[in-house]
Amino acid sequence: MGIFDKFKKKEEPHYDPSNMKIKDLRVGFMFDYDLNTWEITEEYEYDWGDNYFTREYKLEASDDTAYLHIDYNDEGFMTLSRKLKVRELGQDIPEEILEKKCPPKKISFDGVDYFLDKESPGYFSDDPEDDDSWTEFISWDYYDSDSKLVACVEQWGARDFEASHGKVVNDYEITNILPGTV
């Protein structure tokens, strides 16, 4: 610490410490959800075109990893998902997409039927400030008949597929938000 460092103005936080909100979340923050305390370990951004962006956070809680996806353009719509193998959602999903150039209209997982809601081509970045970090992909979102559960299939490049499964989260379910030390 230099002699003049104590005179430097401290940078103001981007949030009100006495009134933490979901929109304030960043890497290092912690919050409670579903009887677990989660820490945000990574932050991602999605560009869907036409100045439409969403944000996703990688979460860690004891021995669990999940992803909180937030769409601030859609009144803060959120899903909490966990990755799984794409073949768990349907044995032939990659082949069907590659051969027919479209995904199945309905998939089943754990005894629940999911229906195709939307197809979204976009770009993903784990470092949005770096213009070279953006990767093109396409996403297909499926919801159950009550729109409470979600399944997602993503295609990255010509033949690389990923999948996730989760549920829709209401903002009141996320509590005790604490700022990070990172």
PDB file of C-alpha atoms in Angstrom:
ATOM      1  CA  MET A   1       0.000   0.000   0.000  1.00  0.00           C
ATOM      2  CA  GLY A   2       1.448   3.326  -1.069  1.00  0.00           C
ATOM      3  CA  ILE A   3       1.403   6.439   1.052  1.00  0.00           C
ATOM      4  CA  PHE A   4      -1.348   8.071  -1.030  1.00  0.00           C
ATOM      5  CA  ASP A   5      -3.554   4.962  -1.430  1.00  0.00           C
ATOM      6  CA  LYS A   6      -5.616   5.828   1.633  1.00  0.00           C
ATOM      7  CA  PHE A   7      -6.735   9.062  -0.071  1.00  0.00           C
ATOM      8  CA  LYS A   8      -8.133   7.296  -3.138  1.00  0.00           C
ATOM      9  CA  LYS A   9     -11.898   7.361  -3.437  1.00  0.00           C
ATOM     10  CA  LYS A  10     -13.458   3.968  -2.830  1.00  0.00           C
ATOM     11  CA  GLU A  11     -15.514   2.612  -5.685  1.00  0.00           C
ATOM     12  CA  GLU A  12     -19.212   2.552  -4.845  1.00  0.00           C
ATOM     13  CA  PRO A  13     -20.894  -0.864  -5.115  1.00  0.00           C
ATOM     14  CA  HIS A  14     -23.444  -1.386  -7.897  1.00  0.00           C
ATOM     15  CA  TYR A  15     -26.060  -2.359  -5.306  1.00  0.00           C
ATOM     16  CA  ASP A  16     -27.702  -1.124  -2.133  1.00  0.00           C
ATOM     17  CA  PRO A  17     -26.261  -3.335   0.659  1.00  0.00           C
ATOM     18  CA  SER A  18     -29.405  -2.849   2.733  1.00  0.00           C
ATOM     19  CA  ASN A  19     -31.721  -3.952  -0.092  1.00  0.00           C
ATOM     20  CA  MET A  20     -30.073  -6.704  -2.159  1.00  0.00           C
ATOM     21  CA  LYS A  21     -32.010  -7.804  -5.248  1.00  0.00           C
ATOM     22  CA  ILE A  22     -31.611 -10.563  -7.826  1.00  0.00           C
ATOM     23  CA  LYS A  23     -30.511  -7.998 -10.423  1.00  0.00           C
ATOM     24  CA  ASP A  24     -27.495  -7.270  -8.170  1.00  0.00           C
ATOM     25  CA  LEU A  25     -26.062 -10.812  -8.401  1.00  0.00           C
ATOM     26  CA  ARG A  26     -22.434 -11.193  -9.467  1.00  0.00           C
ATOM     27  CA  VAL A  27     -19.616 -13.738  -9.098  1.00  0.00           C
ATOM     28  CA  GLY A  28     -18.856 -14.328  -5.426  1.00  0.00           C
ATOM     29  CA  PHE A  29     -22.358 -13.486  -4.195  1.00  0.00           C
ATOM     30  CA  MET A  30     -24.252 -16.014  -2.095  1.00  0.00           C
ATOM     31  CA  PHE A  31     -27.951 -16.658  -1.575  1.00  0.00           C
ATOM     32  CA  ASP A  32     -30.335 -19.223  -0.138  1.00  0.00           C
ATOM     33  CA  TYR A  33     -32.584 -21.316  -2.351  1.00  0.00           C
ATOM     34  CA  ASP A  34     -34.330 -24.635  -1.730  1.00  0.00           C
ATOM     35  CA  LEU A  35     -32.686 -25.272   1.668  1.00  0.00           C
ATOM     36  CA  ASN A  36     -29.161 -24.685   0.309  1.00  0.00           C
ATOM     37  CA  THR A  37     -26.754 -21.779   0.346  1.00  0.00           C
ATOM     38  CA  TRP A  38     -25.477 -21.232  -3.175  1.00  0.00           C
ATOM     39  CA  GLU A  39     -22.363 -19.334  -4.245  1.00  0.00           C
ATOM     40  CA  ILE A  40     -22.049 -17.833  -7.710  1.00  0.00           C
ATOM     41  CA  THR A  41     -18.778 -19.085  -9.165  1.00  0.00           C
ATOM     42  CA  GLU A  42     -19.090 -18.026 -12.814  1.00  0.00           C
ATOM     43  CA  GLU A  43     -21.135 -15.571 -14.868  1.00  0.00           C
ATOM     44  CA  TYR A  44     -22.179 -15.905 -18.528  1.00  0.00           C
ATOM     45  CA  GLU A  45     -24.015 -13.734 -21.004  1.00  0.00           C
ATOM     46  CA  TYR A  46     -26.223 -14.676 -23.950  1.00  0.00           C
ATOM     47  CA  ASP A  47     -26.877 -12.439 -26.946  1.00  0.00           C
ATOM     48  CA  TRP A  48     -30.105 -13.360 -28.749  1.00  0.00           C
ATOM     49  CA  GLY A  49     -29.914 -10.512 -31.282  1.00  0.00           C
ATOM     50  CA  ASP A  50     -31.842  -7.240 -31.535  1.00  0.00           C
ATOM     51  CA  ASN A  51     -30.191  -5.987 -28.324  1.00  0.00           C
ATOM     52  CA  TYR A  52     -31.764  -8.846 -26.324  1.00  0.00           C
ATOM     53  CA  PHE A  53     -29.438 -10.279 -23.658  1.00  0.00           C
ATOM     54  CA  THR A  54     -29.867 -12.770 -20.807  1.00  0.00           C
ATOM     55  CA  ARG A  55     -27.522 -13.726 -17.993  1.00  0.00           C
ATOM     56  CA  GLU A  56     -26.636 -17.051 -16.418  1.00  0.00           C
ATOM     57  CA  TYR A  57     -24.761 -17.891 -13.233  1.00  0.00           C
ATOM     58  CA  LYS A  58     -22.977 -21.111 -12.349  1.00  0.00           C
ATOM     59  CA  LEU A  59     -23.875 -21.993  -8.763  1.00  0.00           C
ATOM     60  CA  GLU A  60     -22.126 -24.235  -6.252  1.00  0.00           C
ATOM     61  CA  ALA A  61     -23.664 -25.601  -3.043  1.00  0.00           C
ATOM     62  CA  SER A  62     -21.816 -28.261  -1.039  1.00  0.00           C
ATOM     63  CA  ASP A  63     -21.692 -31.131  -3.586  1.00  0.00           C
ATOM     64  CA  ASP A  64     -24.164 -29.726  -6.131  1.00  0.00           C
ATOM     65  CA  THR A  65     -23.771 -27.570  -9.245  1.00  0.00           C
ATOM     66  CA  ALA A  66     -26.623 -25.746 -10.957  1.00  0.00           C
ATOM     67  CA  TYR A  67     -27.205 -22.857 -13.363  1.00  0.00           C
ATOM     68  CA  LEU A  68     -29.501 -19.890 -12.726  1.00  0.00           C
ATOM     69  CA  HIS A  69     -30.639 -18.315 -15.993  1.00  0.00           C
ATOM     70  CA  ILE A  70     -32.244 -14.863 -15.734  1.00  0.00           C
ATOM     71  CA  ASP A  71     -34.129 -13.049 -18.464  1.00  0.00           C
ATOM     72  CA  TYR A  72     -34.355  -9.427 -17.303  1.00  0.00           C
ATOM     73  CA  ASN A  73     -36.228  -8.549 -20.515  1.00  0.00           C
ATOM     74  CA  ASP A  74     -39.058 -10.876 -19.475  1.00  0.00           C
ATOM     75  CA  GLU A  75     -39.768  -9.392 -16.021  1.00  0.00           C
ATOM     76  CA  GLY A  76     -36.899 -11.321 -14.443  1.00  0.00           C
ATOM     77  CA  PHE A  77     -38.038 -14.780 -15.612  1.00  0.00           C
ATOM     78  CA  MET A  78     -35.686 -17.373 -14.066  1.00  0.00           C
ATOM     79  CA  THR A  79     -34.907 -21.055 -14.378  1.00  0.00           C
ATOM     80  CA  LEU A  80     -32.575 -23.172 -12.264  1.00  0.00           C
ATOM     81  CA  SER A  81     -31.174 -26.144 -14.196  1.00  0.00           C
ATOM     82  CA  ARG A  82     -28.643 -28.907 -13.969  1.00  0.00           C
ATOM     83  CA  LYS A  83     -26.716 -30.336 -16.891  1.00  0.00           C
ATOM     84  CA  LEU A  84     -27.428 -33.837 -18.101  1.00  0.00           C
ATOM     85  CA  LYS A  85     -26.542 -35.987 -21.083  1.00  0.00           C
ATOM     86  CA  VAL A  86     -28.642 -35.106 -24.124  1.00  0.00           C
ATOM     87  CA  ARG A  87     -29.558 -38.777 -24.633  1.00  0.00           C
ATOM     88  CA  GLU A  88     -31.323 -38.725 -21.240  1.00  0.00           C
ATOM     89  CA  LEU A  89     -33.937 -36.444 -22.841  1.00  0.00           C
ATOM     90  CA  GLY A  90     -34.315 -38.697 -25.867  1.00  0.00           C
ATOM     91  CA  GLN A  91     -32.120 -41.324 -27.423  1.00  0.00           C
ATOM     92  CA  ASP A  92     -32.344 -39.935 -30.963  1.00  0.00           C
ATOM     93  CA  ILE A  93     -32.501 -36.160 -30.405  1.00  0.00           C
ATOM     94  CA  PRO A  94     -29.109 -35.339 -31.994  1.00  0.00           C
ATOM     95  CA  GLU A  95     -29.806 -37.528 -35.041  1.00  0.00           C
ATOM     96  CA  GLU A  96     -33.293 -36.090 -35.460  1.00  0.00           C
ATOM     97  CA  ILE A  97     -31.953 -32.533 -35.375  1.00  0.00           C
ATOM     98  CA  LEU A  98     -29.128 -33.329 -37.791  1.00  0.00           C
ATOM     99  CA  GLU A  99     -31.230 -35.355 -40.258  1.00  0.00           C
ATOM    100  CA  LYS A 100     -34.547 -33.486 -40.183  1.00  0.00           C
ATOM    101  CA  LYS A 101     -33.020 -30.058 -39.433  1.00  0.00           C
ATOM    102  CA  CYS A 102     -35.561 -29.591 -36.628  1.00  0.00           C
ATOM    103  CA  PRO A 103     -35.938 -30.870 -33.053  1.00  0.00           C
ATOM    104  CA  PRO A 104     -38.711 -33.146 -31.815  1.00  0.00           C
ATOM    105  CA  LYS A 105     -41.930 -31.350 -30.845  1.00  0.00           C
ATOM    106  CA  LYS A 106     -42.241 -33.393 -27.633  1.00  0.00           C
ATOM    107  CA  ILE A 107     -39.745 -35.120 -25.352  1.00  0.00           C
ATOM    108  CA  SER A 108     -40.194 -37.121 -22.153  1.00  0.00           C
ATOM    109  CA  PHE A 109     -37.968 -37.135 -19.089  1.00  0.00           C
ATOM    110  CA  ASP A 110     -38.587 -38.800 -15.710  1.00  0.00           C
ATOM    111  CA  GLY A 111     -42.176 -39.601 -16.700  1.00  0.00           C
ATOM    112  CA  VAL A 112     -43.017 -35.986 -17.656  1.00  0.00           C
ATOM    113  CA  ASP A 113     -43.815 -34.801 -21.183  1.00  0.00           C
ATOM    114  CA  TYR A 114     -42.175 -31.582 -22.356  1.00  0.00           C
ATOM    115  CA  PHE A 115     -43.326 -29.585 -25.356  1.00  0.00           C
ATOM    116  CA  LEU A 116     -41.177 -27.440 -27.626  1.00  0.00           C
ATOM    117  CA  ASP A 117     -41.693 -23.789 -26.708  1.00  0.00           C
ATOM    118  CA  LYS A 118     -39.081 -21.944 -28.728  1.00  0.00           C
ATOM    119  CA  GLU A 119     -36.011 -22.211 -30.892  1.00  0.00           C
ATOM    120  CA  SER A 120     -33.397 -19.545 -30.184  1.00  0.00           C
ATOM    121  CA  PRO A 121     -30.201 -19.042 -32.154  1.00  0.00           C
ATOM    122  CA  GLY A 122     -27.736 -16.863 -30.308  1.00  0.00           C
ATOM    123  CA  TYR A 123     -24.247 -16.235 -28.986  1.00  0.00           C
ATOM    124  CA  PHE A 124     -22.708 -17.221 -25.641  1.00  0.00           C
ATOM    125  CA  SER A 125     -19.817 -15.625 -23.748  1.00  0.00           C
ATOM    126  CA  ASP A 126     -18.089 -16.299 -20.454  1.00  0.00           C
ATOM    127  CA  ASP A 127     -16.245 -12.969 -20.874  1.00  0.00           C
ATOM    128  CA  PRO A 128     -18.572 -10.469 -22.611  1.00  0.00           C
ATOM    129  CA  GLU A 129     -15.957  -7.706 -22.539  1.00  0.00           C
ATOM    130  CA  ASP A 130     -13.775  -9.778 -24.901  1.00  0.00           C
ATOM    131  CA  ASP A 131     -15.199  -9.588 -28.431  1.00  0.00           C
ATOM    132  CA  ASP A 132     -13.414 -12.821 -29.364  1.00  0.00           C
ATOM    133  CA  SER A 133     -15.082 -14.861 -26.598  1.00  0.00           C
ATOM    134  CA  TRP A 134     -18.528 -15.112 -28.230  1.00  0.00           C
ATOM    135  CA  THR A 135     -19.577 -18.551 -29.522  1.00  0.00           C
ATOM    136  CA  GLU A 136     -22.550 -19.212 -31.799  1.00  0.00           C
ATOM    137  CA  PHE A 137     -25.092 -21.868 -30.806  1.00  0.00           C
ATOM    138  CA  ILE A 138     -28.781 -22.735 -31.019  1.00  0.00           C
ATOM    139  CA  SER A 139     -31.100 -23.581 -28.137  1.00  0.00           C
ATOM    140  CA  TRP A 140     -34.458 -25.371 -27.973  1.00  0.00           C
ATOM    141  CA  ASP A 141     -36.537 -24.841 -24.833  1.00  0.00           C
ATOM    142  CA  TYR A 142     -39.214 -27.294 -23.723  1.00  0.00           C
ATOM    143  CA  TYR A 143     -41.749 -26.861 -20.909  1.00  0.00           C
ATOM    144  CA  ASP A 144     -44.131 -29.262 -19.202  1.00  0.00           C
ATOM    145  CA  SER A 145     -47.884 -28.650 -19.496  1.00  0.00           C
ATOM    146  CA  ASP A 146     -47.875 -26.470 -16.338  1.00  0.00           C
ATOM    147  CA  SER A 147     -44.838 -24.415 -17.458  1.00  0.00           C
ATOM    148  CA  LYS A 148     -43.129 -25.194 -14.144  1.00  0.00           C
ATOM    149  CA  LEU A 149     -40.434 -27.572 -15.429  1.00  0.00           C
ATOM    150  CA  VAL A 150     -37.998 -26.877 -18.252  1.00  0.00           C
ATOM    151  CA  ALA A 151     -35.706 -28.961 -20.441  1.00  0.00           C
ATOM    152  CA  CYS A 152     -33.242 -27.493 -22.899  1.00  0.00           C
ATOM    153  CA  VAL A 153     -31.240 -28.905 -25.799  1.00  0.00           C
ATOM    154  CA  GLU A 154     -28.357 -26.882 -27.240  1.00  0.00           C
ATOM    155  CA  GLN A 155     -26.321 -27.414 -30.384  1.00  0.00           C
ATOM    156  CA  TRP A 156     -22.770 -26.049 -30.415  1.00  0.00           C
ATOM    157  CA  GLY A 157     -21.126 -26.357 -33.798  1.00  0.00           C
ATOM    158  CA  ALA A 158     -22.030 -29.086 -36.259  1.00  0.00           C
ATOM    159  CA  ARG A 159     -22.331 -32.095 -33.960  1.00  0.00           C
ATOM    160  CA  ASP A 160     -21.878 -31.067 -30.315  1.00  0.00           C
ATOM    161  CA  PHE A 161     -25.051 -31.224 -28.193  1.00  0.00           C
ATOM    162  CA  GLU A 162     -25.703 -30.389 -24.533  1.00  0.00           C
ATOM    163  CA  ALA A 163     -28.820 -30.647 -22.410  1.00  0.00           C
ATOM    164  CA  SER A 164     -30.177 -29.437 -19.107  1.00  0.00           C
ATOM    165  CA  HIS A 165     -33.254 -29.921 -16.974  1.00  0.00           C
ATOM    166  CA  GLY A 166     -34.693 -27.740 -14.256  1.00  0.00           C
ATOM    167  CA  LYS A 167     -37.562 -25.668 -13.037  1.00  0.00           C
ATOM    168  CA  VAL A 168     -38.950 -22.182 -13.184  1.00  0.00           C
ATOM    169  CA  VAL A 169     -37.938 -20.136 -10.127  1.00  0.00           C
ATOM    170  CA  ASN A 170     -39.862 -17.264  -8.569  1.00  0.00           C
ATOM    171  CA  ASP A 171     -37.886 -14.314  -7.204  1.00  0.00           C
ATOM    172  CA  TYR A 172     -39.293 -14.765  -3.683  1.00  0.00           C
ATOM    173  CA  GLU A 173     -37.666 -18.234  -3.542  1.00  0.00           C
ATOM    174  CA  ILE A 174     -34.186 -16.671  -3.573  1.00  0.00           C
ATOM    175  CA  THR A 175     -33.447 -15.162  -0.170  1.00  0.00           C
ATOM    176  CA  ASN A 176     -30.602 -13.847   1.982  1.00  0.00           C
ATOM    177  CA  ILE A 177     -28.534 -12.432  -0.879  1.00  0.00           C
ATOM    178  CA  LEU A 178     -25.053 -11.530   0.334  1.00  0.00           C
ATOM    179  CA  PRO A 179     -22.411  -9.656  -1.660  1.00  0.00           C
ATOM    180  CA  GLY A 180     -19.230 -11.447  -2.561  1.00  0.00           C
ATOM    181  CA  THR A 181     -15.690 -10.778  -1.547  1.00  0.00           C
ATOM    182  CA  VAL A 182     -14.294 -11.416  -5.044  1.00  0.00           C
TER     183      VAL A 182
END
